[in-house]
Amino acid sequence: MIDPMAPVPPDQLESVVRGWRALSPRLVSLGRDRPEGTKGIFVNPPATRGSTVLFSSVGAMEQAGHGRYGDELIYGAMGTPIGHRLEQAIATIEGGTHAQLAPSGLAACALPFLAYAKAGEHCLLADSVYGPTRRFAEKVLRRFGVEITYFPPGATEGELRALIQPNTRIIFAESPGSHSFEVLDVPMLGRLAAQTGARLIVDNTWGIGLFSPFAHGAHVSVQALSKYPSGHSDLILGAVTVASEADWRPLRDAAIQAGQVAGPDDCALTLRGLRTMGVRQMQQAATALAVALWLESRPEVARVLHPALPSCPGHEYWKRDFTGASSLFGVVFDAAFTLDDMVAMIDGLSLFGIGASWGGYESLILPTTGGISRQCPSVTQAGPTCRLHIGLEEGAALVADLARGLDGMSAARHRHGPA
Ligand SMILES: *Cc1c(COP(=O)(O)O)cnc(C)c1O
């Protein structure tokens, strides 16, 4: 029997889409010119390719070099007109002043460490950060003599204060956490950073458009543009945004020194993706909430890790600080089921793709049991867990697919008995 999806209460639905209702119309014009005088222009700024930039004189070339903190055209590796437009658009969405593109979301996570940390200094990272960010800290930062400590996502202000050292320069947060979805008290982290002189960096990929990092005490915000901004699962790109000149100069220097470049075609596609990001997110967030509520009603499910649901760790911070939700959330199954049970269920689904990444228009599912690597106990250790990304498919069809899968998983458990 397929249990139908109950209608989502209007207030709850509004709570996940209201931010996009406000932002969506503004996305139409970000990073674009308006026609002036008698000259016509294309709606979409063209992808500008180039390496060498020619100047009329040696003096003019030297002059351009001084413009590296702005949008000056100097050399292809130091930015392109289409890249600068995308940077401008991302900085506006994030509420910052300057953005720097990076070739991937991971490169954007690494760049602030390269910009703001050095040997002998200490960085404090949320235990729930994106796995490859943690791998960068472990494999690269430690090798260069940077000390790393992880804090539990639910740490109190007092517990965090005890982890801060005189040489702490960076607090790196991601909210909600990768795979485990704990929402962090970012304003509290911002206060601690301000009191101790550290920089607070937030990976805001899940919260783009819905969480204003700089209004909540962050100095630096990171985006994987490969997700909702580009939105079509066809490119890899990242961005780092700051809100002050003091944070901008070292970031821009590090980007140039480390050769961080974004391809012009990816920039043009991402600018195009931004135009529809609001409507995509509104639709996908609404379907995701309905699917999450339906899953919560199922006997096989122990817990749904969706920041808009009270059962999600840190839900109160989401309610206070976010203006909506994205369409990515987690599910913890009852511990009576094994990982193999869940994997067999996932393999049998027909509307969910199995694969990494998210933010496209298609639904995805991924086993996340145990998280990638955690030091502190994690909600993803309570039973088999998976992560769902809800796309633009019809909600009732997705629920029917999941219902078939869960019914089959329960039936198999009854046939074989508990593990
Ligand atoms: C995907 C992701 C990244 C990395 O982005 P890529 O473009 O895939 O390198 C970083 N942070 C978060 C939270 C992500 O989900």
PDB file of C-alpha atoms and ligand atoms in Angstrom, residues 104-106 109 130 174 178 203 205 224 226-227 236-237 358, ligand 1:
ATOM      1  CA  SER A 104      35.765  24.214  -7.315  1.00  0.00           C
ATOM      2  CA  GLY A 105      33.815  24.442  -4.095  1.00  0.00           C
ATOM      3  CA  LEU A 106      36.619  22.562  -2.395  1.00  0.00           C
ATOM      4  CA  CYS A 109      37.019  26.002   1.132  1.00  0.00           C
ATOM      5  CA  TYR A 130      32.352  18.716   4.464  1.00  0.00           C
ATOM      6  CA  GLU A 174      29.458  24.788   8.042  1.00  0.00           C
ATOM      7  CA  SER A 178      27.555  17.895   5.825  1.00  0.00           C
ATOM      8  CA  ASP A 203      30.683  27.271   4.296  1.00  0.00           C
ATOM      9  CA  THR A 205      26.582  26.282   0.367  1.00  0.00           C
ATOM     10  CA  ALA A 224      30.214  25.574  -3.899  1.00  0.00           C
ATOM     11  CA  SER A 226      28.532  23.529  -8.448  1.00  0.00           C
ATOM     12  CA  LYS A 227      25.339  23.132  -6.370  1.00  0.00           C
ATOM     13  CA  ILE A 236      32.347  22.527 -10.928  1.00  0.00           C
ATOM     14  CA  LEU A 237      32.989  26.010  -9.499  1.00  0.00           C
ATOM     15  CA  TRP A 358      23.536  17.993  -5.296  1.00  0.00           C
TER      16      TRP A 358
HETATM   17  C1  LIG B   1      29.893  20.098  -2.636  1.00  0.00           C
HETATM   18  C2  LIG B   1      30.362  20.885  -1.495  1.00  0.00           C
HETATM   19  C3  LIG B   1      31.629  21.469  -1.503  1.00  0.00           C
HETATM   20  C4  LIG B   1      32.618  21.256  -2.619  1.00  0.00           C
HETATM   21  O1  LIG B   1      32.172  21.683  -3.842  1.00  0.00           O
HETATM   22  P1  LIG B   1      32.823  21.085  -5.205  1.00  0.00           P
HETATM   23  O2  LIG B   1      32.498  22.111  -6.220  1.00  0.00           O
HETATM   24  O3  LIG B   1      32.156  19.767  -5.416  1.00  0.00           O
HETATM   25  O4  LIG B   1      34.293  20.959  -4.956  1.00  0.00           O
HETATM   26  C5  LIG B   1      31.999  22.227  -0.424  1.00  0.00           C
HETATM   27  N1  LIG B   1      31.168  22.407   0.618  1.00  0.00           N
HETATM   28  C6  LIG B   1      29.950  21.858   0.657  1.00  0.00           C
HETATM   29  C7  LIG B   1      29.078  22.093   1.834  1.00  0.00           C
HETATM   30  C8  LIG B   1      29.509  21.069  -0.391  1.00  0.00           C
HETATM   31  O5  LIG B   1      28.310  20.495  -0.326  1.00  0.00           O
END
